[in-house]
Tab-separated table of C-alpha atoms and ligand atoms in Angstrom:
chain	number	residue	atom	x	y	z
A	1	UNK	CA	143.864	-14.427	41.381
A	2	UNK	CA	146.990	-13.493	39.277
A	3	UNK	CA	144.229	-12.318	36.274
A	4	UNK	CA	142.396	-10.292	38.628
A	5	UNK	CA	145.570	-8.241	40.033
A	6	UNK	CA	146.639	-7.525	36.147
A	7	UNK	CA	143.497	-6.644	35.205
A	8	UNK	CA	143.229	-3.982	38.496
A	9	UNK	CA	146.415	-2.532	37.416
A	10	UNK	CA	145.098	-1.788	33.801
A	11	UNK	CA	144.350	1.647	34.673
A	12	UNK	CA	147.247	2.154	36.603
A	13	UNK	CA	149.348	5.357	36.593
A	14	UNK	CA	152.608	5.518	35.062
A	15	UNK	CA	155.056	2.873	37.447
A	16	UNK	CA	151.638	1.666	38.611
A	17	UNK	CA	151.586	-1.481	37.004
A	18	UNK	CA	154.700	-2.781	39.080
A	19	UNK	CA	152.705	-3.163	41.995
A	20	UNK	CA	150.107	-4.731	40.870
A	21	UNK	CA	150.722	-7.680	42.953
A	22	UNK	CA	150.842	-5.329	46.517
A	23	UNK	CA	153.022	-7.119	48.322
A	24	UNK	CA	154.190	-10.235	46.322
A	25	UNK	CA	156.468	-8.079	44.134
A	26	UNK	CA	155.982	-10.802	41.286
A	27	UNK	CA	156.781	-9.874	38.148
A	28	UNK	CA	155.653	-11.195	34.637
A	29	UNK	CA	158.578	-9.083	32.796
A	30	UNK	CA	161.627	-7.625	32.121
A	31	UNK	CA	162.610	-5.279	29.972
A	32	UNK	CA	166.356	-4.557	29.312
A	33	UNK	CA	167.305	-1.601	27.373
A	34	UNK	CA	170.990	-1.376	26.069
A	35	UNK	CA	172.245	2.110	26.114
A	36	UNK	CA	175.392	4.098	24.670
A	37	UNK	CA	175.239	7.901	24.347
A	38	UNK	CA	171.114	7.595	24.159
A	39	UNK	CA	170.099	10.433	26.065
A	40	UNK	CA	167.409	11.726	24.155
A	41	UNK	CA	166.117	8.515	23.642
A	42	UNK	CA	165.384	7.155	26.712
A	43	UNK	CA	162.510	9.405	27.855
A	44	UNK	CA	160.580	8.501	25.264
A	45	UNK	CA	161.144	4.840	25.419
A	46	UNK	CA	160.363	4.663	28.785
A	47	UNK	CA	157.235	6.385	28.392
A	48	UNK	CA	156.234	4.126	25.459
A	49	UNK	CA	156.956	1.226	27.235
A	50	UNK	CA	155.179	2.315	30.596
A	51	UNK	CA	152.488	2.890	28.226
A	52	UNK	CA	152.127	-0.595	26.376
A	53	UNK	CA	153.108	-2.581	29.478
A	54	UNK	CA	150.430	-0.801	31.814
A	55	UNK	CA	148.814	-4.323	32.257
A	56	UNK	CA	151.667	-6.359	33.651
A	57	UNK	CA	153.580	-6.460	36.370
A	58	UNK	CA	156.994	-4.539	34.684
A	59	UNK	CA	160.684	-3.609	35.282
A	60	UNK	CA	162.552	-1.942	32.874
A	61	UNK	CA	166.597	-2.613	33.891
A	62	UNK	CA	168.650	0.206	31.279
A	63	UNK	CA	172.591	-1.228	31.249
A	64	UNK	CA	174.237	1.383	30.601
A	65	UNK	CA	178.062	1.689	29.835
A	66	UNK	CA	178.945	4.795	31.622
A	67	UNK	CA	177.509	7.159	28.726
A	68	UNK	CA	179.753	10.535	28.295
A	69	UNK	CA	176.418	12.226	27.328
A	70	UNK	CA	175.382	11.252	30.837
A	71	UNK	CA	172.623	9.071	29.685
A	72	UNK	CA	172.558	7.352	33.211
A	73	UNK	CA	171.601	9.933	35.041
A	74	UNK	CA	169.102	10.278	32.813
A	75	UNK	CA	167.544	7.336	33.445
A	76	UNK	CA	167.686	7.705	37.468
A	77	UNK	CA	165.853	10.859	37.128
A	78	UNK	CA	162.830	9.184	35.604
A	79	UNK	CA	162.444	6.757	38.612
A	80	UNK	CA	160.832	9.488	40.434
A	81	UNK	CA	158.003	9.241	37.735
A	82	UNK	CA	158.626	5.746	36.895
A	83	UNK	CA	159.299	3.623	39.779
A	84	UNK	CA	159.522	0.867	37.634
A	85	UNK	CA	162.759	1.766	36.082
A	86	UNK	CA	166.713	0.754	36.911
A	87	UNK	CA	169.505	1.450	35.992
A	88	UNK	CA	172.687	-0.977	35.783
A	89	UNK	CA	175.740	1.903	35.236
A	90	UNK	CA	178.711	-0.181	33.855
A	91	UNK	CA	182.327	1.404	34.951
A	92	UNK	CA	185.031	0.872	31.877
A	93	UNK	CA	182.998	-1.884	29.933
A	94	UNK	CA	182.078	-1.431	26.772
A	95	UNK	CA	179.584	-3.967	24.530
A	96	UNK	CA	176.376	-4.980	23.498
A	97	UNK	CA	175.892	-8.575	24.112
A	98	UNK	CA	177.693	-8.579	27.386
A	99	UNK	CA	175.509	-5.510	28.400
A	100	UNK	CA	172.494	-7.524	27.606
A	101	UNK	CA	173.388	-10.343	29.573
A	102	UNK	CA	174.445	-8.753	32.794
A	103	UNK	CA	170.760	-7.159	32.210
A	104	UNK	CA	169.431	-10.628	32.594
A	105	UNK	CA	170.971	-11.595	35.294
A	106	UNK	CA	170.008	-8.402	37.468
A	107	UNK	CA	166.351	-9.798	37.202
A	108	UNK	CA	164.248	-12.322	39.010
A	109	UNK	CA	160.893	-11.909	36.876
A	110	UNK	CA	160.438	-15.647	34.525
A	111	UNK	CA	160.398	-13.410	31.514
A	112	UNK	CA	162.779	-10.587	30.114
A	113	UNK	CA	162.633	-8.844	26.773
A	114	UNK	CA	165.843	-6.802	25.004
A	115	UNK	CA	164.852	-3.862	23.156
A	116	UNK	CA	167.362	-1.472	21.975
A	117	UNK	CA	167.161	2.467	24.226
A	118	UNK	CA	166.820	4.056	19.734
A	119	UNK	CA	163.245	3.496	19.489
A	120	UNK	CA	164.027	1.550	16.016
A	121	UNK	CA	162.411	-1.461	17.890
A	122	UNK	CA	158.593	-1.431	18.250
A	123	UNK	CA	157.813	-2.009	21.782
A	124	UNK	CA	154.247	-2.452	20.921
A	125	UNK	CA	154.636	-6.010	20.019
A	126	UNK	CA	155.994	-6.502	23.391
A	127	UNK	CA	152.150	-8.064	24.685
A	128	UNK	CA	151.664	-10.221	21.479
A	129	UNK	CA	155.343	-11.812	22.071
A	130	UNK	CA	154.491	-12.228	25.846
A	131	UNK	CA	151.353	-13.871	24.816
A	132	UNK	CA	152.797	-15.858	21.905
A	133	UNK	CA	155.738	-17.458	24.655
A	134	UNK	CA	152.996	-18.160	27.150
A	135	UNK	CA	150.451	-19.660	24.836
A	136	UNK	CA	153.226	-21.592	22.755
A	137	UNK	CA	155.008	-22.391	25.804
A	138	UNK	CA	158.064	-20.968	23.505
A	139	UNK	CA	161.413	-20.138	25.178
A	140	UNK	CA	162.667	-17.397	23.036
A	141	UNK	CA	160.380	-15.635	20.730
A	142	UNK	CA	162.192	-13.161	18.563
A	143	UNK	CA	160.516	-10.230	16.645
A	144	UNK	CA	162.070	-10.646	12.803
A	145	UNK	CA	162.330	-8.289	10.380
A	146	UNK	CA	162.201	-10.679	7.501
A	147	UNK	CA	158.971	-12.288	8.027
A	148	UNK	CA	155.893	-11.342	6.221
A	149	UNK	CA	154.511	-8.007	8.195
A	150	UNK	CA	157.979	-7.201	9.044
A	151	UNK	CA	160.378	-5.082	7.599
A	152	UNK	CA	163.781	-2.498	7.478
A	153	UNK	CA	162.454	0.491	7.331
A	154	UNK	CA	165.204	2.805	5.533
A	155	UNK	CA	168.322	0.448	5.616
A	156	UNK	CA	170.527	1.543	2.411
A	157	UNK	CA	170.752	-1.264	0.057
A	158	UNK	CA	174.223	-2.087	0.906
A	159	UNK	CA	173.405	-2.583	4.594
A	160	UNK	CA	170.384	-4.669	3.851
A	161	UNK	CA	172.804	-6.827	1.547
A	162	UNK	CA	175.484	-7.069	4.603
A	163	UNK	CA	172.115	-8.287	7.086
A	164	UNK	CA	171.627	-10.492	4.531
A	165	UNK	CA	174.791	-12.236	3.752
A	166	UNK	CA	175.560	-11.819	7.666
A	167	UNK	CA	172.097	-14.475	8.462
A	168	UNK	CA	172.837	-16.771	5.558
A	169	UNK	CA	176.146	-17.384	6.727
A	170	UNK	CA	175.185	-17.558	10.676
A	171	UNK	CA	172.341	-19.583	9.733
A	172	UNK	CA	174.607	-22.284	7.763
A	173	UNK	CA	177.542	-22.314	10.271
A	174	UNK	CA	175.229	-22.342	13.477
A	175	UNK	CA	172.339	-24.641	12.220
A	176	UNK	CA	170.175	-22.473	14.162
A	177	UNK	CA	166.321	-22.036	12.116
A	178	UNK	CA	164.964	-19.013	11.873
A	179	UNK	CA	164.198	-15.856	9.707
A	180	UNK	CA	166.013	-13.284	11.771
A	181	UNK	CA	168.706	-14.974	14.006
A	182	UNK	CA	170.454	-11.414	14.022
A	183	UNK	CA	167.551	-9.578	15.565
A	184	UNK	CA	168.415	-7.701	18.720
A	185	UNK	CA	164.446	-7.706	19.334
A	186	UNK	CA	163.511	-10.545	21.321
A	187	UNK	CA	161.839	-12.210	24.646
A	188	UNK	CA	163.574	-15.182	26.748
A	189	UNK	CA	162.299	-17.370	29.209
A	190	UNK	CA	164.514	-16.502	31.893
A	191	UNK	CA	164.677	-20.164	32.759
A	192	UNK	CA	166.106	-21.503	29.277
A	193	UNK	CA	168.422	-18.250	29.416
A	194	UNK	CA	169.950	-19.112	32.857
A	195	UNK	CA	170.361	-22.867	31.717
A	196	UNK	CA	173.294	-22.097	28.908
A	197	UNK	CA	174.375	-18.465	30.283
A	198	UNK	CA	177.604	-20.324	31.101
A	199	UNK	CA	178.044	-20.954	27.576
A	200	UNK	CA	177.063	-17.342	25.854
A	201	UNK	CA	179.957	-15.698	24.712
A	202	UNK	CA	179.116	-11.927	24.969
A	203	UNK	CA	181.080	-10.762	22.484
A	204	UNK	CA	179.979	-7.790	20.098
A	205	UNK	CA	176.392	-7.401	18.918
A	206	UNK	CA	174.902	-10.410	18.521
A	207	UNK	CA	173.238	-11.798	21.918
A	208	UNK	CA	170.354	-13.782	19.926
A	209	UNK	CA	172.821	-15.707	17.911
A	210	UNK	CA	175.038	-16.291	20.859
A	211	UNK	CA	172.085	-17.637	22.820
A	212	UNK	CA	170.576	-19.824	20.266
A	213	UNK	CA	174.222	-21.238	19.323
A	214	UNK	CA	175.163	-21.869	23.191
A	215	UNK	CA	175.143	-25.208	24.079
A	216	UNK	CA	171.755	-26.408	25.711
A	217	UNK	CA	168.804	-28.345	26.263
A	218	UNK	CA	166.419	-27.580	22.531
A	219	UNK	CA	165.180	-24.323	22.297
A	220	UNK	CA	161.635	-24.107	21.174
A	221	UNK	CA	161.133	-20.506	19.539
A	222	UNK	CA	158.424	-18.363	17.967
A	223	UNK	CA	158.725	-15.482	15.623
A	224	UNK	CA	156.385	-12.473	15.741
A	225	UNK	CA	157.144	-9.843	12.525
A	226	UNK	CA	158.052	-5.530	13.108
A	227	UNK	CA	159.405	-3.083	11.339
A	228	UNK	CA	162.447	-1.657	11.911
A	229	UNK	CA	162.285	1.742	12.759
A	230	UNK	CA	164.403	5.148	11.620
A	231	UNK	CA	165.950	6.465	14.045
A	232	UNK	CA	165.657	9.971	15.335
A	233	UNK	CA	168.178	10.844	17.711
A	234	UNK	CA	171.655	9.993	18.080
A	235	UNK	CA	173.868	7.658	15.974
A	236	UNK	CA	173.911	4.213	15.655
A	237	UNK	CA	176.976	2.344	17.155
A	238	UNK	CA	178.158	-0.629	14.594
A	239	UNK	CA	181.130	-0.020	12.875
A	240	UNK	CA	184.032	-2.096	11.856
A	241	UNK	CA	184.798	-3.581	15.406
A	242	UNK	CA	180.982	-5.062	15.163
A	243	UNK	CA	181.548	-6.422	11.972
A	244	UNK	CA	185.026	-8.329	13.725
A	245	UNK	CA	183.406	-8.955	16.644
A	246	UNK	CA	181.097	-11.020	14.624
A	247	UNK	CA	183.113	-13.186	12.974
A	248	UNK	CA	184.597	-13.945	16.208
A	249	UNK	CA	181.253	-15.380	17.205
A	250	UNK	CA	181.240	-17.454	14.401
A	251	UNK	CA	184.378	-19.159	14.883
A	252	UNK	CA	184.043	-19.544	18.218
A	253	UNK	CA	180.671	-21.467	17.572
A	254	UNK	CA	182.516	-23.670	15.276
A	255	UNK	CA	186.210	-24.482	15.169
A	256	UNK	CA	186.125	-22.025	18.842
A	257	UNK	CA	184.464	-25.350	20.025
A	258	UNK	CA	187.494	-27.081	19.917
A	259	UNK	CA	190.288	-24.574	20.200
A	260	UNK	CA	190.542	-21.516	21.863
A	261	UNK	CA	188.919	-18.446	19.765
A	262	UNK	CA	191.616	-16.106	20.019
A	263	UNK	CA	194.274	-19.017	18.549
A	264	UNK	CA	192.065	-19.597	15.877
A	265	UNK	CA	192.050	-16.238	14.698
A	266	UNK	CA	196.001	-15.865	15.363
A	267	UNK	CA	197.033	-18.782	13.178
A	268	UNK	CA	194.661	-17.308	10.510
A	269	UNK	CA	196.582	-14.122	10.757
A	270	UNK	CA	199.592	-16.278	10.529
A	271	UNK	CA	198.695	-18.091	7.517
A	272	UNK	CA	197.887	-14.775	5.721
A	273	UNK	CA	201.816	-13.804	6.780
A	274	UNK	CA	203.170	-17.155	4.735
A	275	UNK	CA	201.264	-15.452	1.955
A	276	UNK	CA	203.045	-11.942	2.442
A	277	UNK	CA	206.607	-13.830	2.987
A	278	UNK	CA	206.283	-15.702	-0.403
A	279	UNK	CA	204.833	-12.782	-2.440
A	280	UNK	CA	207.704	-10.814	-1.615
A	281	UNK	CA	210.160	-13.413	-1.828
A	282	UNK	CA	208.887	-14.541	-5.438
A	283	UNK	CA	209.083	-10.699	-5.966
A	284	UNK	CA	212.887	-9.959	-4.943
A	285	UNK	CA	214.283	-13.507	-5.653
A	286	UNK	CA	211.932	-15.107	-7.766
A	287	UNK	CA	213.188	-12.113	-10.193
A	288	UNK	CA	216.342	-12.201	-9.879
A	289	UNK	CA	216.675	-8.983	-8.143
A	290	UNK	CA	218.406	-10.026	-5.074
A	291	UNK	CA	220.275	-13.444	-4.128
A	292	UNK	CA	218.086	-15.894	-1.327
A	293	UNK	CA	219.589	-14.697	1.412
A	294	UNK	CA	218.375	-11.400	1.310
A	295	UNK	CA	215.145	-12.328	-0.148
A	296	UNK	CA	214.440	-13.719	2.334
A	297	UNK	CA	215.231	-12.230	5.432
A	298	UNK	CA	213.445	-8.847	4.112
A	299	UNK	CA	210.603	-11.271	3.205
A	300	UNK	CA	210.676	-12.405	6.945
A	301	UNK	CA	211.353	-8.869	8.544
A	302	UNK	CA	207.895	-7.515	6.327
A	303	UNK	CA	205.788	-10.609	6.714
A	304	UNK	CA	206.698	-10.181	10.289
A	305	UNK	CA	205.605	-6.996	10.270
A	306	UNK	CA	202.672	-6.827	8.722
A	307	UNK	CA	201.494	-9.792	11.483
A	308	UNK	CA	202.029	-7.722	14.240
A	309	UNK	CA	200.139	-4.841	12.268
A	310	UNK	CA	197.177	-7.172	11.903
A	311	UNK	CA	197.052	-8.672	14.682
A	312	UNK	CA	196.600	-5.445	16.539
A	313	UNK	CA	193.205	-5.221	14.872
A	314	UNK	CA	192.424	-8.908	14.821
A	315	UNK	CA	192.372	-10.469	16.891
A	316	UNK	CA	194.064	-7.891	19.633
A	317	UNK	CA	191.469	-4.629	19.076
A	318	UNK	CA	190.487	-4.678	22.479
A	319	UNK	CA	193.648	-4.517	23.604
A	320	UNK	CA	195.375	-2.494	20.171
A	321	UNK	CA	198.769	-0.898	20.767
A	322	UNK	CA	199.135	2.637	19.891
A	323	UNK	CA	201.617	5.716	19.353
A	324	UNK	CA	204.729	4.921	20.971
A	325	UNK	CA	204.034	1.159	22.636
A	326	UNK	CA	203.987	-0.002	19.195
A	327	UNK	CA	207.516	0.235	19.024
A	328	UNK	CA	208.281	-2.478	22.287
A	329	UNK	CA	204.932	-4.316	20.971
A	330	UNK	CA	206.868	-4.741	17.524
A	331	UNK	CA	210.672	-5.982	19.066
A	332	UNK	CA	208.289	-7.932	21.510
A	333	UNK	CA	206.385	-9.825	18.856
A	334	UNK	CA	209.662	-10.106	16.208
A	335	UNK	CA	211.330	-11.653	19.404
A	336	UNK	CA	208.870	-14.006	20.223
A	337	UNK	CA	208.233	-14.824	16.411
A	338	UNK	CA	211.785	-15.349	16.192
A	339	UNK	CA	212.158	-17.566	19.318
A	340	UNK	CA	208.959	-19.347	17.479
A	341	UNK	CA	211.067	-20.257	14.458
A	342	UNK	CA	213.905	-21.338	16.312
A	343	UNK	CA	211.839	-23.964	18.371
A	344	UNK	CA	209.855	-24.638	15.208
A	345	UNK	CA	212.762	-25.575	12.965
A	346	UNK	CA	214.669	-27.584	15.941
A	347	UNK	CA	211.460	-29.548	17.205
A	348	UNK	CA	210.850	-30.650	13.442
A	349	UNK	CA	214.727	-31.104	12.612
A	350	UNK	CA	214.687	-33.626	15.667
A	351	UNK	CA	211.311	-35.446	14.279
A	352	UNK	CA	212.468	-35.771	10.831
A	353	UNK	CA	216.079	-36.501	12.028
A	354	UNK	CA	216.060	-38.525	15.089
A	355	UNK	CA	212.424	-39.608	15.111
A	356	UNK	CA	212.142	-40.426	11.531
A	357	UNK	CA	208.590	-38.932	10.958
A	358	UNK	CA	207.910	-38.168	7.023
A	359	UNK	CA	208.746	-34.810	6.304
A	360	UNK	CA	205.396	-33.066	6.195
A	361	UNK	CA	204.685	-34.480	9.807
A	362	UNK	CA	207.684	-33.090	11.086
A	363	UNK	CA	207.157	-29.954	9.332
A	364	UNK	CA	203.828	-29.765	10.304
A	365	UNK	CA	204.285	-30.085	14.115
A	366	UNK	CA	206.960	-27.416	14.249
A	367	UNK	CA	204.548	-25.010	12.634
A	368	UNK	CA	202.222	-26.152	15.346
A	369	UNK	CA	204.528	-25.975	18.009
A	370	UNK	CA	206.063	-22.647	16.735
A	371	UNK	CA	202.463	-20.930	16.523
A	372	UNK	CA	201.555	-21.805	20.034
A	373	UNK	CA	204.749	-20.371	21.133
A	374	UNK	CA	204.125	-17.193	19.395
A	375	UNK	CA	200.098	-17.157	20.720
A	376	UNK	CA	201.284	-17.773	24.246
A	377	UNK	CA	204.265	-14.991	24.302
A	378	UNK	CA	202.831	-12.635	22.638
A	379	UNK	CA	199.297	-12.679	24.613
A	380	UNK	CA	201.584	-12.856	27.981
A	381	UNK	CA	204.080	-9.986	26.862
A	382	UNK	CA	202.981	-7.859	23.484
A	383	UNK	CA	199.249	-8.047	24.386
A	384	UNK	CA	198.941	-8.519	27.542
A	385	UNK	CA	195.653	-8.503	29.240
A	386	UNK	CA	194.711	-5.805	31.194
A	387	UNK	CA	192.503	-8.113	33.839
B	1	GDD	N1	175.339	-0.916	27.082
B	1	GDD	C1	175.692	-0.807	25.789
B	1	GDD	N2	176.995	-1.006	25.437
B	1	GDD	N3	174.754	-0.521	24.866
B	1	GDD	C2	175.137	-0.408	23.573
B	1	GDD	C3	176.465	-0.592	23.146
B	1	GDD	C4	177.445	-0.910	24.145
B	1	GDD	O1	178.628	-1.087	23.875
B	1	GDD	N4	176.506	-0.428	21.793
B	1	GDD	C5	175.252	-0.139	21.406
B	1	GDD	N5	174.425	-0.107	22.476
B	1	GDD	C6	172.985	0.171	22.503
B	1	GDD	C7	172.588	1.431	21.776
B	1	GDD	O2	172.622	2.555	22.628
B	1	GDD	C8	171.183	1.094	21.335
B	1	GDD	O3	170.252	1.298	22.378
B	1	GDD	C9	171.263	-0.408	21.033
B	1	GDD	O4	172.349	-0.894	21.810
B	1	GDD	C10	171.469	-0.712	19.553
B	1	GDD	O5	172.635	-0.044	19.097
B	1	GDD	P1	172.702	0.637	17.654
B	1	GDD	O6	174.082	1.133	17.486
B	1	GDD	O7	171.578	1.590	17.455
B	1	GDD	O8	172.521	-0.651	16.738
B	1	GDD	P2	171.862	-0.763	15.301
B	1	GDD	O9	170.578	-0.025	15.216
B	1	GDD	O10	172.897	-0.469	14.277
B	1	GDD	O11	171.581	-2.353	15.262
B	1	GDD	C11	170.457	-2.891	15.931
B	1	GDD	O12	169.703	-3.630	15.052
B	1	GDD	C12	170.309	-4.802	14.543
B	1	GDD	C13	169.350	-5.493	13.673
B	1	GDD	O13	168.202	-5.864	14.415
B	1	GDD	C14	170.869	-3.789	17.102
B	1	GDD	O14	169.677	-4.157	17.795
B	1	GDD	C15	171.552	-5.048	16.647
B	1	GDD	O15	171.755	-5.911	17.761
B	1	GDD	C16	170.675	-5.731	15.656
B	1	GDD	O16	171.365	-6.853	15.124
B	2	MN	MN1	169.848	1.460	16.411
């Protein structure tokens, strides 16, 4: 009885197909459309897709993150000719994944697809991946550019070395199996998706890869190949803070497993300021140009600084200092750091001293120590966060 209603609606007019079940309101699929400043895109996508889904019961959910070029509205002026359509208008949120996700949980059909609002996705394999999950009883099945049929259209060389190096190294550190884990074309059982949500990330670009790495019951997955599309109107988003954003996935779905993300990535910044301290102290006393004690305390006061400098970028660009609060965000973080060596140096003093630990133990746990001091201050007072 389900077959016969799909096949009625085959013929439909557009938004027809979305009651094809007259008063069930069942769906088969979802289809959730990321958008950003795509306002001459989405027309034409929703036509296409009102087009190739004209045989199944439909919804097509846009999340859209407030668009200045007023892409929203956009989209709630096609419901009149495409009931089908919704739009999910996020208010001072910005980000892929976490767009996609809030998609798929604003829908009740056992099916949703993500296909980016650029038309550089090809919605017309939309029925063979539906048909490929149902008949392989797959959970995700992902539309890859890298498998035979497939392809990148006109990626420059150096971004096609980037995608390339990007899925070797997410394949390796994940353990996930597949050609395209960095596809942002794919279908999910809403089912499997709803069982690990509570584990997905949603940070930066990368929803496949934060799905397939979240902890779970085995996925079983399916690839179907397309070609990546040029795009003809507006501008493609990634830029550097995509590029961060994805190596904070990565840690996060290894070492992030054990310690929070945002530590991980401090310490690392840390470690790179030991590097700075001794480069410049080699450099003024190492030389012979100044005596230790100044040596080193301009080695501290730069190493110091150039922390607080990277760590406004990494890990802190969502919540970056600039103009003027840099100043209090420097004395805050100098403070803390300096409170930080003070408890670091007396907490391994008293190991080493009154404890009688070895002298790399002791050392060790005042680093420790010290860099959770710094982590915790300086997220409460020179980062704070905004929520
Ligand atoms: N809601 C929301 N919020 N949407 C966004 C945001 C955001 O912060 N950033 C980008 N989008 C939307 C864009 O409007 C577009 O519809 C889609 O997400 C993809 O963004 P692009 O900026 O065009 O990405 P791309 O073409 O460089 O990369 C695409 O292909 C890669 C390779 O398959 C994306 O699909 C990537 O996820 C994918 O890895
Ligand atoms: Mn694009």
């Amino acid at each position: 009885m389900k077959q016969d209603n799909v096949a009625a609606s085959a013929q439909a007019q557009p938004g027809g197909a979305a009651a094809s079940r007259p008063g069930t309101g069942e769906l088969d699929i979802a289809v959730i459309v990321p958008t950003f400043n795509e306002l001459d895109n989405v027309e034409a996508i929703v036509e296409r897709l009102d087009r190739v889904l004209a045989g199944l019961a439909h919804e097509i959910i846009f999340v859209d993150d407030n668009s200045p070029d007023g892409t929203a509205d956009k989209v709630r002026a096609l419901v009149a000719k495409y009931p089908q359509v919704r739009c999910v208008q996020r208010i001072g949120r910005r980000g892929l994944s976490i767009a996609v996700v809030e998609g798929f949980m604003a829908t009740s059909a056992p099916v949703a697809a993500v296909i980016d609002g650029d038309l550089q996705h090809d919605e017309t394999r939309l029925p063979e991946m539906l048909e490929t999950l149902r008949r392989e009883g797959a959970d995700i099945v992902v539309g890859s550019r890298y498998m035979e049929g497939g392809g990148f259209g006109d990626w420059s060389q150096n971004r096609l070395r980037m995608s390339k190096l990007a899925t070797a190294l997410s394949l390796r550190l994940t353990g996930v199996t597949l050609s395209d884990p960095m596809s942002g074309f794919f279908m999910v059982r809403m089912e499997a998706f709803r069982a690990r949500v509570g584990d997905v990330t949603g940070v930066g670009y990368k929803i496949l890869l934060d799905i397939l790495s979240a902890r779970g019951a085995q996925l079983s997955l399916a690839e179907v190949p397309y070609e990546f599309a040029t795009r003809q109107a507006g501008e493609s988003k990634l830029d550097n803070k995509v590029m961060l954003d994805f190596f904070e996935l990565l840690i996060a779905r290894t070492l992030g497993r054990y310690v929070p993300t945002k530590f991980i990535m401090f310490s690392m910044v840390g470690a790179l300021g030991v590097v700075v301290h001794m480069a410049i102290l080699s450099g003024l006393f190492g030389t012979g140009l100044t005596g230790f004690a100044v040596a080193q305390a301009t080695a501290t006061v730069v190493a110091m600084t150039v922390n607080f400098f990277v760590n406004n970028f990494f890990p802190y660009f969502d919540r970056r200092l600039t103009g003027w609060a840099l100043l209090p965000g420097w004395l805050s973080f100098c403070a803390a750091s300096a409170v930080g060596a003070l408890a670091n140096v007396g907490l391994a003093v008293f190991l080493f001293d009154n404890v009688g630990l070895p002298w790399v133990l002791a050392a060790l746990a005042g680093i420790v120590v010290g860099a959770i001091w710094n982590y915790a201050i300086t997220a409460l007072y020179t980062w704070k966060d905004p929520s």
